[in-house]
Short mmCIF file of C-alpha atoms in Angstrom, two decimals:
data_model
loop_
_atom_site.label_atom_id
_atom_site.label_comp_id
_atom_site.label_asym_id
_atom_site.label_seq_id
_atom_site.Cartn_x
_atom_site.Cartn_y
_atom_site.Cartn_z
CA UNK A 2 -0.33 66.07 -41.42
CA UNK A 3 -1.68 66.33 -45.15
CA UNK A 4 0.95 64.34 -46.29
CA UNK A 5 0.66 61.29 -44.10
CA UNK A 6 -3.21 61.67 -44.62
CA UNK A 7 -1.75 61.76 -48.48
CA UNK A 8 0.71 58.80 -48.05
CA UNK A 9 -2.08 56.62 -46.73
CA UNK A 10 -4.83 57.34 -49.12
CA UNK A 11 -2.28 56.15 -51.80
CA UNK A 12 -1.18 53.18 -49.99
CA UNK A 13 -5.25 51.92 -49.64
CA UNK A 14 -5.39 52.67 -53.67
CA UNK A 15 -2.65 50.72 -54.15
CA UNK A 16 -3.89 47.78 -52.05
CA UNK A 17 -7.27 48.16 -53.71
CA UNK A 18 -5.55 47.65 -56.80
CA UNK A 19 -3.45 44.59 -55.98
CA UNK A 20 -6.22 43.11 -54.56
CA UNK A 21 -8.36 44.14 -57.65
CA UNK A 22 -5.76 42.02 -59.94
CA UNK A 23 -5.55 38.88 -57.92
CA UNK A 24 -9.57 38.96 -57.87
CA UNK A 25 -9.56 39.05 -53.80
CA UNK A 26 -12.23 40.97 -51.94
CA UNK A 27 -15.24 40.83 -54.78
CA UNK A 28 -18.46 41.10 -52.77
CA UNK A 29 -20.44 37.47 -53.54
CA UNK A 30 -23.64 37.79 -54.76
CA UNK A 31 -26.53 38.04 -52.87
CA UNK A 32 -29.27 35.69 -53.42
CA UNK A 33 -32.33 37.31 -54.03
CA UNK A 34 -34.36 34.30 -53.73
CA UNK A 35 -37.68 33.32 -55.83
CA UNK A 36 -38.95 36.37 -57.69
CA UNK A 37 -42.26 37.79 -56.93
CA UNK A 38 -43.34 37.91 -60.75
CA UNK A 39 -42.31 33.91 -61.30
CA UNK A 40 -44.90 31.35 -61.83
CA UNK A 41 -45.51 28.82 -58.53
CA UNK A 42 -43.67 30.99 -56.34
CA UNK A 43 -44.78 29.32 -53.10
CA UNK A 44 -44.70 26.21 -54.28
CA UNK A 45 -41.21 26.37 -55.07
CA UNK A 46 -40.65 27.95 -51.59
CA UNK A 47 -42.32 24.77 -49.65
CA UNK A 48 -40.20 22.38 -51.87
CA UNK A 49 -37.18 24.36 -50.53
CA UNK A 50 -37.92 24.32 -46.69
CA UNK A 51 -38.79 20.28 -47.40
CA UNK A 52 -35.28 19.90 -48.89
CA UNK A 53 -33.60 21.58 -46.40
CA UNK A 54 -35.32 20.30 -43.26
CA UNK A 55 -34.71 16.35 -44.82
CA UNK A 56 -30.91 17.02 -45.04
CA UNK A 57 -30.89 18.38 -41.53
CA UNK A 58 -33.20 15.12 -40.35
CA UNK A 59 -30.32 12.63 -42.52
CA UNK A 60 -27.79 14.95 -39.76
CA UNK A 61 -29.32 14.00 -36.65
CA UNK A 62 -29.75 10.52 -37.40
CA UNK A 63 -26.32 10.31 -38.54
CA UNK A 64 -25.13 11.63 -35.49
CA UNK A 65 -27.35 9.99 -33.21
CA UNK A 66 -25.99 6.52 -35.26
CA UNK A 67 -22.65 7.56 -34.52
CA UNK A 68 -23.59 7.84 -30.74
CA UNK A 69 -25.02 4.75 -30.23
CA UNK A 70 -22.35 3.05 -32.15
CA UNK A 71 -19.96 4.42 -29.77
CA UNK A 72 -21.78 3.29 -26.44
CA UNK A 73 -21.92 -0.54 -27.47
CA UNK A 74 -18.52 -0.60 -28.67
CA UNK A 75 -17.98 0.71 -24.81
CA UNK A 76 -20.00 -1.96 -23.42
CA UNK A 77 -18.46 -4.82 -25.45
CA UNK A 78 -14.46 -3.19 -24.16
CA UNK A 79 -15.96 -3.37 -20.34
CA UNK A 80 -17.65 -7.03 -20.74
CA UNK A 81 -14.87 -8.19 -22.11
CA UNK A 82 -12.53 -6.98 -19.31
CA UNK A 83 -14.94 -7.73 -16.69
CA UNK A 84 -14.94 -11.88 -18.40
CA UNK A 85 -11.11 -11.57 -18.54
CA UNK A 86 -10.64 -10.29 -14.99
CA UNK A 87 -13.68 -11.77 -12.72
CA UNK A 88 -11.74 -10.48 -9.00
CA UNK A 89 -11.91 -6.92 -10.65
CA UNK A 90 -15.02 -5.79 -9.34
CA UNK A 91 -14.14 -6.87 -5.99
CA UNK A 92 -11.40 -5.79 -6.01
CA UNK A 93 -12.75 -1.82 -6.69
CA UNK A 94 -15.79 -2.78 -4.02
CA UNK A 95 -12.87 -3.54 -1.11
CA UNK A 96 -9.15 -2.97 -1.74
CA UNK A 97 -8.03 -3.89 1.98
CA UNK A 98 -9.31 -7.63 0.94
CA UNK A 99 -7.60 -7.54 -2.26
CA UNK A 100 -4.15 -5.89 -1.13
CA UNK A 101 -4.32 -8.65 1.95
CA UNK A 102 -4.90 -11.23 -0.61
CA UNK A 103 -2.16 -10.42 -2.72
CA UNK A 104 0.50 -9.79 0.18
CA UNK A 105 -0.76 -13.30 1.63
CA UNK A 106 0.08 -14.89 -1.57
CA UNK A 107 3.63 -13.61 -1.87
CA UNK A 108 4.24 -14.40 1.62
CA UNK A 109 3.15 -17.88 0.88
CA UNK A 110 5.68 -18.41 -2.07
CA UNK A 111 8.40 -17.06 -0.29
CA UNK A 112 7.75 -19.86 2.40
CA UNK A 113 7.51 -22.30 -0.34
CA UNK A 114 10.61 -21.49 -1.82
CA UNK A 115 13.01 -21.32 1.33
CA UNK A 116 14.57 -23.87 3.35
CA UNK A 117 15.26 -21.70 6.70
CA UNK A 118 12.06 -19.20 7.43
CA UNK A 119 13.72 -16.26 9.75
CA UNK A 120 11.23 -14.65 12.05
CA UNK A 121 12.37 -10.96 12.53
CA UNK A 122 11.45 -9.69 15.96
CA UNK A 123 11.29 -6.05 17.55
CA UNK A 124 13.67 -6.23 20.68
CA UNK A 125 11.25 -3.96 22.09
CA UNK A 126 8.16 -6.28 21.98
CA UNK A 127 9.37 -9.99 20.71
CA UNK A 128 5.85 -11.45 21.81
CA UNK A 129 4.02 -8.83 19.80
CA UNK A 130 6.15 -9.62 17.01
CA UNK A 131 5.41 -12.88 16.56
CA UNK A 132 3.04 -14.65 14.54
CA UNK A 133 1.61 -18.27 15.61
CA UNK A 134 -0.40 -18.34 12.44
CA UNK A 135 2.60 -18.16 10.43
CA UNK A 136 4.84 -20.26 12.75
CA UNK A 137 2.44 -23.23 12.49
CA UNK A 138 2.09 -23.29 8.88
CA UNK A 139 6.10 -23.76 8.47
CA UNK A 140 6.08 -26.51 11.14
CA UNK A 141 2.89 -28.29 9.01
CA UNK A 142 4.62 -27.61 5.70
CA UNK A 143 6.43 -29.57 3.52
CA UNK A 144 10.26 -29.94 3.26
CA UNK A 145 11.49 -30.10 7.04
CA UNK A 146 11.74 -26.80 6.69
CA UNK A 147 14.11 -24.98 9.59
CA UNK A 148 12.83 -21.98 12.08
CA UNK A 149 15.01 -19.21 13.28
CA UNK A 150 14.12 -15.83 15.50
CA UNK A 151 16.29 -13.07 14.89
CA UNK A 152 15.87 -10.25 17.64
CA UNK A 153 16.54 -6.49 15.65
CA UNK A 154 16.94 -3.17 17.00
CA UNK A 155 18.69 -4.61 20.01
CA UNK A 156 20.18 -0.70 20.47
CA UNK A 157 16.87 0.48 21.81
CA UNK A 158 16.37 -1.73 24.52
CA UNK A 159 18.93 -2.52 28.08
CA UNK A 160 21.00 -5.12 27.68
CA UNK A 161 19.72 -7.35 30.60
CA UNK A 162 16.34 -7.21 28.93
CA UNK A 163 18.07 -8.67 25.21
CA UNK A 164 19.46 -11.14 27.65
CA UNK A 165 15.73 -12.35 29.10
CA UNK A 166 14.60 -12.65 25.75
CA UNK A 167 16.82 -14.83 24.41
CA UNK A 168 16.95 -17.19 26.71
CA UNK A 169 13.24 -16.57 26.67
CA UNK A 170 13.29 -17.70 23.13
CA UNK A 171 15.86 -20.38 22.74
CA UNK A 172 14.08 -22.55 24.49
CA UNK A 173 11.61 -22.83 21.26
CA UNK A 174 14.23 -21.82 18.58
CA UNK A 175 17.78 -20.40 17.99
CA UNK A 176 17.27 -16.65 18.33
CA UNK A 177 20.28 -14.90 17.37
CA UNK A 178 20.98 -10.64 18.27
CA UNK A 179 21.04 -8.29 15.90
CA UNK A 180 21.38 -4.77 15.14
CA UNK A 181 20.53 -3.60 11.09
CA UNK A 182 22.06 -0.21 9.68
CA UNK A 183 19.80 2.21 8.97
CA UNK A 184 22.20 4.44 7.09
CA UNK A 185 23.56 2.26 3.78
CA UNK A 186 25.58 3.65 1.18
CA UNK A 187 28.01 2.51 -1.19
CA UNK A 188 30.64 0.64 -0.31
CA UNK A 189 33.43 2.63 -1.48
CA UNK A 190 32.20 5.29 1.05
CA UNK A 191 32.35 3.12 3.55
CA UNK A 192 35.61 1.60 2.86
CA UNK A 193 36.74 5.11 2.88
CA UNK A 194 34.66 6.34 6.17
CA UNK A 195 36.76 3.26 7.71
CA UNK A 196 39.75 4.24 6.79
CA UNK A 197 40.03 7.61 7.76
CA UNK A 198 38.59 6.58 10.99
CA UNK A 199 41.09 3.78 11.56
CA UNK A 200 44.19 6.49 10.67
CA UNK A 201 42.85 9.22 12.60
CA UNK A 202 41.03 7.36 15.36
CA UNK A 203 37.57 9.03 15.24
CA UNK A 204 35.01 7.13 16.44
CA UNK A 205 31.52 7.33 14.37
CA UNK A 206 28.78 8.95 16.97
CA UNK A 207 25.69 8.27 14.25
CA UNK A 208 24.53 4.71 16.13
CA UNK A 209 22.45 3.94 12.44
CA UNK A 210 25.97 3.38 11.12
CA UNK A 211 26.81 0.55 12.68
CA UNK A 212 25.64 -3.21 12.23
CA UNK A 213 26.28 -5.60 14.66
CA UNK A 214 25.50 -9.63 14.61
CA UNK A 215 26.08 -9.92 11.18
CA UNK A 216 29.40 -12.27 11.65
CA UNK A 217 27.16 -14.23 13.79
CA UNK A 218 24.32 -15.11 11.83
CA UNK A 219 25.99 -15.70 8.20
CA UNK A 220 28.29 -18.12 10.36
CA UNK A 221 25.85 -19.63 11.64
CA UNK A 222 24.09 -20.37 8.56
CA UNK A 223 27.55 -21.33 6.88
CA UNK A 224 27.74 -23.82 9.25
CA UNK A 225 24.22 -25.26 8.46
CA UNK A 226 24.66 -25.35 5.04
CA UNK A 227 27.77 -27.14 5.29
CA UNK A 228 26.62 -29.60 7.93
CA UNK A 229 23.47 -30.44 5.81
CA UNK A 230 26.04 -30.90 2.60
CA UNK A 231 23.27 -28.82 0.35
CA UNK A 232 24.36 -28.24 -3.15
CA UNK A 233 23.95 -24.58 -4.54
CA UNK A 234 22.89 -22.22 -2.10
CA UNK A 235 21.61 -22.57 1.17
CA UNK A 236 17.56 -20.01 0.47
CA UNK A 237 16.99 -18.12 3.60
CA UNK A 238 13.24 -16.38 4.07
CA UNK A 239 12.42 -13.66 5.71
CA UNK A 240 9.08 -12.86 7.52
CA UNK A 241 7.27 -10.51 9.77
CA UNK A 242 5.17 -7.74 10.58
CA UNK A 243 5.86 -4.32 8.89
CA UNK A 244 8.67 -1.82 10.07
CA UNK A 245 10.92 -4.93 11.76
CA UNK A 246 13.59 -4.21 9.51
CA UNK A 247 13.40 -7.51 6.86
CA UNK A 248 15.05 -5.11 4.49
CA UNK A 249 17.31 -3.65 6.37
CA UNK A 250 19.02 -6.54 7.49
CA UNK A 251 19.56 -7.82 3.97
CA UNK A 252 20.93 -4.44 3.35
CA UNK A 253 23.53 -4.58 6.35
CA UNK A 254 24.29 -8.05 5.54
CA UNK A 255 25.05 -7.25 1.71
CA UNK A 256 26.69 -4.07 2.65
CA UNK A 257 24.85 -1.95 0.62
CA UNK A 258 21.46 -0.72 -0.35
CA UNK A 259 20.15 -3.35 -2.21
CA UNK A 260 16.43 -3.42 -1.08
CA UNK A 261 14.47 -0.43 -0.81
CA UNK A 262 13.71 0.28 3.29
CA UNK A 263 12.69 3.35 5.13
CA UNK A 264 10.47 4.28 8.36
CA UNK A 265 7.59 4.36 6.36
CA UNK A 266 5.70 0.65 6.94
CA UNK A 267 4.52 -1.42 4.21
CA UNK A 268 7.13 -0.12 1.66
CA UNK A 269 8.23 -3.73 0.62
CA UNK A 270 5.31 -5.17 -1.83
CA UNK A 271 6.37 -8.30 -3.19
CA UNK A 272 9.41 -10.73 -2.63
CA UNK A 273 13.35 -9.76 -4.17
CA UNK A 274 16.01 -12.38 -3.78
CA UNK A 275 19.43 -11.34 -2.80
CA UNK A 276 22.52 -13.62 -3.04
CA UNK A 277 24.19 -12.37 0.36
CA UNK A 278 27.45 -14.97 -0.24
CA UNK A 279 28.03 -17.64 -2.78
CA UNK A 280 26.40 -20.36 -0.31
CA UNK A 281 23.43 -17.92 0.99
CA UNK A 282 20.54 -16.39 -0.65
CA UNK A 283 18.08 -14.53 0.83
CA UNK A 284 14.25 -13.37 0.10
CA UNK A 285 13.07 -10.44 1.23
CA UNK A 286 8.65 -10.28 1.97
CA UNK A 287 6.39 -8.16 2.22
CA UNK A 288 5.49 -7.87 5.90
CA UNK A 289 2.38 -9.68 7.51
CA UNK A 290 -0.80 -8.09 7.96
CA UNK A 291 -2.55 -8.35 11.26
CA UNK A 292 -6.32 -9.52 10.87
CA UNK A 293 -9.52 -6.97 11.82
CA UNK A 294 -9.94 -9.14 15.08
CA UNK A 295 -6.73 -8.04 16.88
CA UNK A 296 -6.91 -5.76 19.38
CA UNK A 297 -6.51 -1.53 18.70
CA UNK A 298 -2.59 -1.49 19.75
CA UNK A 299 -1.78 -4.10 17.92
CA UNK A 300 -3.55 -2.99 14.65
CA UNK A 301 -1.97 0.78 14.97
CA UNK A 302 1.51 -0.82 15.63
CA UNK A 303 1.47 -3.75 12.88
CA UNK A 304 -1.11 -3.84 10.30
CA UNK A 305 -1.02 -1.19 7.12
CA UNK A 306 -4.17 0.64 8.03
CA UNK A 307 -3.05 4.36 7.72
CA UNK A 308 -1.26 3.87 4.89
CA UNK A 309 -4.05 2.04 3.12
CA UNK A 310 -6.71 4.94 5.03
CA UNK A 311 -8.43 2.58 7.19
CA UNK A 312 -7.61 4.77 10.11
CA UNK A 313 -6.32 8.42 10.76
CA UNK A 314 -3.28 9.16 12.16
CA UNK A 315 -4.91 10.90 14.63
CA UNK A 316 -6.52 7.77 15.85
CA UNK A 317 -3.58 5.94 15.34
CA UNK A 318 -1.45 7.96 17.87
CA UNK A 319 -4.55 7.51 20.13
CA UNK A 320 -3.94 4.41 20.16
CA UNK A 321 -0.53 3.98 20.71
CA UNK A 322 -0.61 7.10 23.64
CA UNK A 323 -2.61 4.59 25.94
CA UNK A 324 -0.13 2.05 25.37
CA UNK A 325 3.34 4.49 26.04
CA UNK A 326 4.59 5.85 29.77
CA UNK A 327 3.51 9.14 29.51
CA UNK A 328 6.90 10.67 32.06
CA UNK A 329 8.97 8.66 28.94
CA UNK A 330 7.08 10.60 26.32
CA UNK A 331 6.99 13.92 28.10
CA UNK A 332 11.01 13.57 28.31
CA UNK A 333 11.51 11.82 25.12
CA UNK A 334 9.85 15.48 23.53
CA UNK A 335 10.41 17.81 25.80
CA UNK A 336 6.38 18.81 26.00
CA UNK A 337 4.58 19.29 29.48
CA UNK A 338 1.81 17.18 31.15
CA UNK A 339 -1.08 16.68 28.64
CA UNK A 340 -4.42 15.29 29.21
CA UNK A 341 -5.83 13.40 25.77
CA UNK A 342 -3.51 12.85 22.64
CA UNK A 343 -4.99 16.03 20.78
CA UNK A 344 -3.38 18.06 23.45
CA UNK A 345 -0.12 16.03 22.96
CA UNK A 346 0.13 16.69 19.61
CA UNK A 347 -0.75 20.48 19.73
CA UNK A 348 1.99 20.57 22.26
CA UNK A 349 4.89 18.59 19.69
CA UNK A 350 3.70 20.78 17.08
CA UNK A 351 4.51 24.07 18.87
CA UNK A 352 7.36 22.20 19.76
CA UNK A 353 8.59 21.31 16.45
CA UNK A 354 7.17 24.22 14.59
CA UNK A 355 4.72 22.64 12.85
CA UNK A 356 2.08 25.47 12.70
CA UNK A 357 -0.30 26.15 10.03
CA UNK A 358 -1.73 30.10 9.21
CA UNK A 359 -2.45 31.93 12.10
CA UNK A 360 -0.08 30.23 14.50
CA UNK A 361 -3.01 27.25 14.54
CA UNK A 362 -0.64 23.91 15.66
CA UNK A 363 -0.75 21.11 12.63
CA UNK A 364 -1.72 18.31 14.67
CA UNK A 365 -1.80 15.96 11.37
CA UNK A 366 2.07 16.47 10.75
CA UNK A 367 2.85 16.00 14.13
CA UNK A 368 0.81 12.66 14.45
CA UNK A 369 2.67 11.56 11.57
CA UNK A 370 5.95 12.49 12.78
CA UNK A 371 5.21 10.59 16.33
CA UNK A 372 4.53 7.45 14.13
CA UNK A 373 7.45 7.28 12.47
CA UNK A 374 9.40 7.94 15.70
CA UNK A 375 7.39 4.79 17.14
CA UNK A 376 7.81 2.43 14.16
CA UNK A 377 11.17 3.51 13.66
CA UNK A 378 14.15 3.68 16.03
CA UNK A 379 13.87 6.68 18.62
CA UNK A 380 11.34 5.74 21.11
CA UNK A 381 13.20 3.32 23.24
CA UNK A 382 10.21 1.40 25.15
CA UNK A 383 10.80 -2.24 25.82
CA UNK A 384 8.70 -5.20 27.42
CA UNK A 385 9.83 -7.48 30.08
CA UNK A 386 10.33 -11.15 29.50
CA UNK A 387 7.57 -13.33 31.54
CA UNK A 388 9.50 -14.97 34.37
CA UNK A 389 7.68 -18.63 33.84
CA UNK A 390 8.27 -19.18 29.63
CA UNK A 391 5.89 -21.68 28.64
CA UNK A 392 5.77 -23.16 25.36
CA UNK A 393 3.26 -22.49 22.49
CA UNK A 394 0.19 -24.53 22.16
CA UNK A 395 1.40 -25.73 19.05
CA UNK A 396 4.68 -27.22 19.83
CA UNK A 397 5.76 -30.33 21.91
CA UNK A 398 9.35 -30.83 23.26
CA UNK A 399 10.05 -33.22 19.87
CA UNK A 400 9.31 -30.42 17.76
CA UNK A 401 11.37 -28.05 19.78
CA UNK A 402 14.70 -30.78 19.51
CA UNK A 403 13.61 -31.73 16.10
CA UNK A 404 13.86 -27.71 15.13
CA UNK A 405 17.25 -27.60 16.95
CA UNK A 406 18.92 -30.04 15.50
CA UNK A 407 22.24 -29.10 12.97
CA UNK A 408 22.53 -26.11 14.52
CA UNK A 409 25.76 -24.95 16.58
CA UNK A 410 23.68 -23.57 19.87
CA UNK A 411 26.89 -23.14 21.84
CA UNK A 412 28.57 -21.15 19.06
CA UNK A 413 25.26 -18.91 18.71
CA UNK A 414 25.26 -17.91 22.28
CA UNK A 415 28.95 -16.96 22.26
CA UNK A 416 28.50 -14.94 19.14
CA UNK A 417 25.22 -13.25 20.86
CA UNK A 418 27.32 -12.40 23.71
CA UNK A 419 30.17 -11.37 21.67
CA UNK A 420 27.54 -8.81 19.92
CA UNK A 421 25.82 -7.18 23.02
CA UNK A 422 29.41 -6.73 23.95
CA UNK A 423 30.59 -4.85 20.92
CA UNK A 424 27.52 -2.73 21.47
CA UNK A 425 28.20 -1.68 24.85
CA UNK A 426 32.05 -0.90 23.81
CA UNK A 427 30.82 1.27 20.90
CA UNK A 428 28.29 3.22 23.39
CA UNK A 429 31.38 3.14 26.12
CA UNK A 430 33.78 4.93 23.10
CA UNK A 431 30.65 7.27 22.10
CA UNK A 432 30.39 8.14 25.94
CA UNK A 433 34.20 8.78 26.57
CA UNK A 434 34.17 11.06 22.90
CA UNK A 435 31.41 13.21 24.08
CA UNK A 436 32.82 13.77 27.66
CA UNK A 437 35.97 14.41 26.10
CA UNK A 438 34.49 17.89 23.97
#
């Protein structure tokens, strides 16, 4: 113990030393101020506290300078923006109205710059689907510009009911059947898939898979664009309300993913051209945004106003409940007789498993999940076709031949038939596969 206590007192001379040599460590002098014995002592001591409160006045003004200099440089940045961008403050004050005025105007060019506008339709509601604003506007445009319904997600709804509404519809324009993919990948996976399939005779059982009416409709505008003798290619538009699967057909038709689509609505924001064959282009929109004035359905069904948190998906399913069969949802989810939509939910979420701490059901998730199973392609409801058509207010029987005319009607109604047909044979083979496990 003496010796460490040894070893350290040497080691702190040592360091004294060292420290001693390099001049580190010399106590600074206090300052012992004015002497007591000098002449004018307080006079001296007043000139000091003058001096030293005027350099601490010279601070603060400095500061304060600095300050104000940096709040008007501020100002001038913000005017300036403001001048260069007058919509701005409106556009913070209500970004519905700005989003709807943006999403107008790309529909608009898109319309300007095709020659054939395609209205996409929901098989499951056509009528709701449709748009009369939009419909008159191409029909007053410029350009002769040509009108053409395509009827999607044909799958979800009986085949005698596809039948009504096309005949329903082809008395005002060519309405051709369709069918999108929902599952896209590359197209050396496919090309493989359909190999393998073809050697070993496995039929595909995922109905996304499949696209059907494709042949139909780039035939039919082949034909078009050859009959009309256009030079370069034939610019095909695409319109309609959110979630009818614009980019999904461009996708099936190009055979790969080469727009970005999904359940979710509103994901398409601004128009993307796609050359689909060396005579067809297309252009993809965003989707059309029901006004405020439209009734509750049709606002929870078409317009953006969850996503853009107009409206709770809460309210939203609400909604929608009122319009559904309740026996077709109870089935469609497996979930007892409920009263009100809360105690729908509570029941799909038990269901499902969406529960939050406390076993407490997450109604929120479930909502959501019920809305993506309406916009999207599980719940199979369907409206009837009215048994008297009658035609729009805003088109005449010369309108109606006028719109007709260069296309090959007979050949579109044997290629719709020849598509509801394939469909049945593919649910026929899926059928025969399952009872055969």
């Amino acid at each position: 113990r003496y010796k460490i206590q040894k070893k350290v007192r040497e080691h702190n001379k040592k360091l004294r030393k060292d420290a001693k040599k390099k001049g580190v460590g010399k106590k600074v002098k206090k300052d012992i101020g004015v002497p007591n014995k000098a002449p004018f002592k307080e006079d001296i001591l007043r000139e000091a506290e003058q001096r030293r409160s005027k350099l601490e006045e010279e601070k603060e003004k400095k500061k304060l300078a600095k300050q104000q200099e940096r709040a008007q440089k501020r100002k001038k940045e913000n005017s300036a923006s403001r001048d260069a961008d007058p919509k701005a403050k409106k556009a913070r004050k209500c970004p519905s109205e700005s989003i709807f005025i943006r999403l107008l105007s790309y529909l608009l060019q898109v319309i300007d710059a095709s020659d054939i506008i395609v209205e996409i339709l929901d098989a499951r509601d056509p009528l709701g689907c449709r748009c009369p604003q939009l419909e008159e506007a191409v029909l007053k445009g410029e350009g002769n510009k040509k009108l053409l319904f395509l009827l999607n997600k044909i799958d979800l709804v009986p085949k005698e009911n596809v039948e009504k509404w096309l005949q329903c519809l082809q008395l005002e324009f060519p309405a051709v059947a369709f069918k999108a993919s929902t599952q896209q990948q590359d197209k050396t996976v496919q090309e493989k898939k359909a190999r393998f399939a073809a050697l070993n005779g496995v039929v595909d059982q995922t109905k996304g898979v499949a696209c059907y009416g494709s042949s139909s409709l780039l035939q039919l505008l082949g034909d078009y664009a050859n009959a009309t003798g256009r030079e370069g290619s034939l610019k095909v538009g695409l319109v309609g309300f959110p979630n009818v699967g614009k980019s999904s057909l461009i996708n099936s038709l190009k055979g790969m993913r080469a727009c970005n689509a999904g359940v979710q609505r509103g994901i398409t924001r601004c128009f993307q051209d796609v050359h689909i064959s060396k005579n067809v282009k297309m252009i993809d929109s965003p989707g059309i945004v029901a006004a405020q004035s439209n009734p509750k359905a049709a606002m929870a069904l078409r317009s953006l106003q969850v996503e853009d948190k107009q409206e709770t998906v809460l309210e939203a399913v609400r909604t929608l409940l009122k319009q559904c069969n309740k026996q077709q949802v109870m089935l469609q989810y497996n979930v007892p007789d409920f009263r009100n939509s809360l105690e729908f939910l509570s029941f799909f979420a038990k269901k499902r498993g969406f529960l939050q701490k406390g076993g407490v059901p997450n109604t929120e998730l479930a909502a959501s999940t019920f809305l993506n199973d309406w916009t999207g392609a599980k719940l199979s409801y369907h409206c009837k076709a009215p048994e008297k058509p009658s035609l729009a207010p805003y088109l005449s029987e010369d309108i109606v031949r006028e719109m007709q005319k260069g296309w090959d009607l007979d050949k579109l109604r044997k290629g719709n038939e020849e598509t509801l047909r394939s469909m049945l044979i593919l649910l026929e083979k899926i059928l025969n596969s399952f009872i055969l496990q």
